[in-house]
Amino acid sequence: DALPISESRNAAGEDFGDERFDGVLRGPAGSATALRDHVVSSVRVFRGGQPAGDDETCLVAVVKPVQDTTQMQ
């Protein structure tokens, strides 16, 4: 029953929101671990010391392009 991390709230009751989340995702990340750490850190800064209101979920997946083998000889 965890909340998406974009629904994390600060002391003013504002959601982190999809727009902020998208902005964080557009930042540089060299790996899935670095991206996860950047997202979690950004949300913690946004909350300003407020504890999470519920479990929070952040899933990072690495998607690699599929090599086209139809053109290989």
Short mmCIF file of N, CA and C in Angstrom, two decimals:
data_model
loop_
_atom_site.label_atom_id
_atom_site.label_comp_id
_atom_site.label_asym_id
_atom_site.label_seq_id
_atom_site.Cartn_x
_atom_site.Cartn_y
_atom_site.Cartn_z
N ASP A 1 0.82 -1.19 0.00
CA ASP A 1 0.00 0.00 0.00
C ASP A 1 0.87 1.27 0.00
N ALA A 2 2.10 1.15 -0.45
CA ALA A 2 3.01 2.30 -0.45
C ALA A 2 2.56 3.37 -1.45
N LEU A 3 2.87 4.61 -1.13
CA LEU A 3 2.57 5.73 -2.03
C LEU A 3 3.69 5.88 -3.04
N PRO A 4 3.37 6.33 -4.25
CA PRO A 4 4.44 6.70 -5.18
C PRO A 4 5.25 7.84 -4.56
N ILE A 5 6.51 7.86 -4.82
CA ILE A 5 7.38 8.87 -4.21
C ILE A 5 6.97 10.29 -4.62
N SER A 6 6.29 10.42 -5.75
CA SER A 6 5.83 11.75 -6.19
C SER A 6 4.73 12.30 -5.29
N GLU A 7 4.13 11.47 -4.45
CA GLU A 7 3.08 11.92 -3.54
C GLU A 7 3.62 12.25 -2.15
N SER A 8 4.93 12.26 -1.99
CA SER A 8 5.54 12.65 -0.73
C SER A 8 5.19 14.12 -0.45
N ARG A 9 4.95 14.45 0.80
CA ARG A 9 4.51 15.82 1.15
C ARG A 9 5.53 16.52 2.03
N ASN A 10 5.54 17.86 1.89
CA ASN A 10 6.39 18.69 2.75
C ASN A 10 5.55 19.21 3.93
N ALA A 11 6.16 20.06 4.77
CA ALA A 11 5.48 20.57 5.96
C ALA A 11 4.25 21.40 5.61
N ALA A 12 4.22 22.01 4.42
CA ALA A 12 3.08 22.82 3.99
C ALA A 12 1.97 21.96 3.39
N GLY A 13 2.18 20.65 3.32
CA GLY A 13 1.17 19.75 2.78
C GLY A 13 1.19 19.64 1.27
N GLU A 14 2.22 20.20 0.63
CA GLU A 14 2.33 20.13 -0.83
C GLU A 14 2.92 18.79 -1.24
N ASP A 15 2.38 18.21 -2.32
CA ASP A 15 2.96 17.00 -2.89
C ASP A 15 4.24 17.33 -3.64
N PHE A 16 5.19 16.39 -3.63
CA PHE A 16 6.38 16.53 -4.46
C PHE A 16 5.95 16.68 -5.91
N GLY A 17 5.01 15.88 -6.32
CA GLY A 17 4.36 16.03 -7.61
C GLY A 17 5.10 15.47 -8.80
N ASP A 18 4.32 15.21 -9.84
CA ASP A 18 4.88 14.64 -11.06
C ASP A 18 5.81 15.61 -11.78
N GLU A 19 5.50 16.90 -11.75
CA GLU A 19 6.34 17.88 -12.44
C GLU A 19 7.73 17.95 -11.82
N ARG A 20 7.80 18.02 -10.49
CA ARG A 20 9.11 18.01 -9.82
C ARG A 20 9.84 16.70 -10.09
N PHE A 21 9.07 15.60 -10.01
CA PHE A 21 9.65 14.29 -10.24
C PHE A 21 10.25 14.20 -11.64
N ASP A 22 9.52 14.69 -12.64
CA ASP A 22 10.04 14.71 -14.01
C ASP A 22 11.33 15.52 -14.10
N GLY A 23 11.37 16.66 -13.40
CA GLY A 23 12.58 17.49 -13.39
C GLY A 23 13.77 16.76 -12.81
N VAL A 24 13.54 16.02 -11.75
CA VAL A 24 14.62 15.24 -11.13
C VAL A 24 15.10 14.16 -12.09
N LEU A 25 14.16 13.52 -12.78
CA LEU A 25 14.53 12.45 -13.71
C LEU A 25 15.33 12.97 -14.90
N ARG A 26 15.17 14.23 -15.22
CA ARG A 26 15.91 14.81 -16.36
C ARG A 26 17.35 15.18 -15.99
N GLY A 27 17.68 15.09 -14.71
CA GLY A 27 19.03 15.40 -14.26
C GLY A 27 19.99 14.29 -14.66
N PRO A 28 21.28 14.56 -14.53
CA PRO A 28 22.28 13.56 -14.92
C PRO A 28 22.28 12.37 -13.97
N ALA A 29 22.43 11.20 -14.53
CA ALA A 29 22.54 9.98 -13.73
C ALA A 29 23.41 9.00 -14.50
N GLY A 30 24.44 8.52 -13.87
CA GLY A 30 25.35 7.60 -14.53
C GLY A 30 24.94 6.15 -14.41
N SER A 31 24.03 5.88 -13.47
CA SER A 31 23.61 4.49 -13.25
C SER A 31 22.24 4.49 -12.60
N ALA A 32 21.62 3.33 -12.54
CA ALA A 32 20.33 3.20 -11.86
C ALA A 32 20.46 3.57 -10.38
N THR A 33 21.55 3.15 -9.76
CA THR A 33 21.77 3.46 -8.35
C THR A 33 21.92 4.96 -8.14
N ALA A 34 22.66 5.63 -9.01
CA ALA A 34 22.84 7.08 -8.90
C ALA A 34 21.51 7.80 -9.09
N LEU A 35 20.69 7.34 -10.03
CA LEU A 35 19.39 7.95 -10.26
C LEU A 35 18.49 7.77 -9.04
N ARG A 36 18.45 6.56 -8.51
CA ARG A 36 17.65 6.31 -7.30
C ARG A 36 18.09 7.20 -6.16
N ASP A 37 19.39 7.29 -5.93
CA ASP A 37 19.91 8.12 -4.85
C ASP A 37 19.55 9.58 -5.06
N HIS A 38 19.60 10.05 -6.30
CA HIS A 38 19.26 11.45 -6.62
C HIS A 38 17.77 11.71 -6.36
N VAL A 39 16.92 10.78 -6.75
CA VAL A 39 15.47 10.92 -6.52
C VAL A 39 15.19 10.96 -5.02
N VAL A 40 15.71 9.99 -4.28
CA VAL A 40 15.46 9.91 -2.85
C VAL A 40 15.99 11.15 -2.13
N SER A 41 17.18 11.60 -2.49
CA SER A 41 17.75 12.81 -1.89
C SER A 41 16.90 14.04 -2.18
N SER A 42 16.44 14.17 -3.41
CA SER A 42 15.61 15.32 -3.80
C SER A 42 14.30 15.34 -3.01
N VAL A 43 13.70 14.18 -2.82
CA VAL A 43 12.45 14.11 -2.05
C VAL A 43 12.71 14.45 -0.59
N ARG A 44 13.79 13.97 -0.04
CA ARG A 44 14.11 14.28 1.37
C ARG A 44 14.34 15.77 1.57
N VAL A 45 15.03 16.40 0.64
CA VAL A 45 15.25 17.85 0.72
C VAL A 45 13.91 18.57 0.62
N PHE A 46 13.04 18.15 -0.29
CA PHE A 46 11.72 18.74 -0.45
C PHE A 46 10.91 18.63 0.84
N ARG A 47 10.97 17.48 1.49
CA ARG A 47 10.22 17.29 2.73
C ARG A 47 10.76 18.14 3.86
N GLY A 48 11.99 18.59 3.76
CA GLY A 48 12.57 19.47 4.77
C GLY A 48 12.58 18.89 6.17
N GLY A 49 12.90 17.63 6.29
CA GLY A 49 12.98 17.00 7.61
C GLY A 49 11.69 16.34 8.05
N GLN A 50 10.61 16.57 7.32
CA GLN A 50 9.35 15.90 7.64
C GLN A 50 9.51 14.41 7.40
N PRO A 51 9.00 13.58 8.29
CA PRO A 51 9.05 12.14 8.01
C PRO A 51 8.09 11.78 6.89
N ALA A 52 8.34 10.68 6.25
CA ALA A 52 7.43 10.19 5.21
C ALA A 52 6.09 9.86 5.86
N GLY A 53 5.00 10.22 5.19
CA GLY A 53 3.67 9.96 5.73
C GLY A 53 3.26 8.50 5.62
N ASP A 54 3.93 7.76 4.77
CA ASP A 54 3.63 6.35 4.53
C ASP A 54 4.86 5.73 3.88
N ASP A 55 4.81 4.45 3.61
CA ASP A 55 5.88 3.84 2.84
C ASP A 55 5.95 4.56 1.50
N GLU A 56 7.14 4.72 0.99
CA GLU A 56 7.31 5.35 -0.32
C GLU A 56 8.00 4.37 -1.25
N THR A 57 7.60 4.40 -2.50
CA THR A 57 8.14 3.46 -3.48
C THR A 57 8.86 4.21 -4.58
N CYS A 58 10.06 3.78 -4.90
CA CYS A 58 10.81 4.34 -6.02
C CYS A 58 11.47 3.16 -6.74
N LEU A 59 11.00 2.90 -7.95
CA LEU A 59 11.53 1.81 -8.75
C LEU A 59 12.31 2.40 -9.91
N VAL A 60 13.54 1.94 -10.08
CA VAL A 60 14.38 2.39 -11.19
C VAL A 60 14.72 1.17 -12.02
N ALA A 61 14.48 1.26 -13.31
CA ALA A 61 14.79 0.14 -14.21
C ALA A 61 15.72 0.63 -15.31
N VAL A 62 16.66 -0.19 -15.67
CA VAL A 62 17.56 0.11 -16.78
C VAL A 62 17.03 -0.65 -17.99
N VAL A 63 16.74 0.09 -19.04
CA VAL A 63 16.23 -0.52 -20.26
C VAL A 63 17.30 -0.37 -21.33
N LYS A 64 17.75 -1.49 -21.84
CA LYS A 64 18.78 -1.47 -22.86
C LYS A 64 18.14 -1.77 -24.20
N PRO A 65 18.60 -1.10 -25.26
CA PRO A 65 18.01 -1.36 -26.58
C PRO A 65 18.30 -2.79 -27.03
N VAL A 66 17.36 -3.34 -27.75
CA VAL A 66 17.51 -4.68 -28.30
C VAL A 66 18.29 -4.57 -29.60
N GLN A 67 19.30 -5.40 -29.73
CA GLN A 67 20.10 -5.39 -30.94
C GLN A 67 19.31 -6.04 -32.08
N ASP A 68 19.27 -5.38 -33.21
CA ASP A 68 18.57 -5.91 -34.38
C ASP A 68 19.45 -6.96 -35.03
N THR A 69 19.06 -8.23 -34.89
CA THR A 69 19.86 -9.31 -35.45
C THR A 69 19.43 -9.67 -36.86
N THR A 70 18.38 -9.05 -37.37
CA THR A 70 17.92 -9.37 -38.73
C THR A 70 18.89 -8.87 -39.79
N GLN A 71 19.72 -7.88 -39.47
CA GLN A 71 20.65 -7.33 -40.43
C GLN A 71 22.04 -7.98 -40.35
N MET A 72 22.22 -8.84 -39.36
CA MET A 72 23.53 -9.49 -39.16
C MET A 72 23.71 -10.63 -40.17
N GLN A 73 24.92 -10.83 -40.59
CA GLN A 73 25.22 -11.93 -41.52
C GLN A 73 25.99 -13.02 -40.86
#
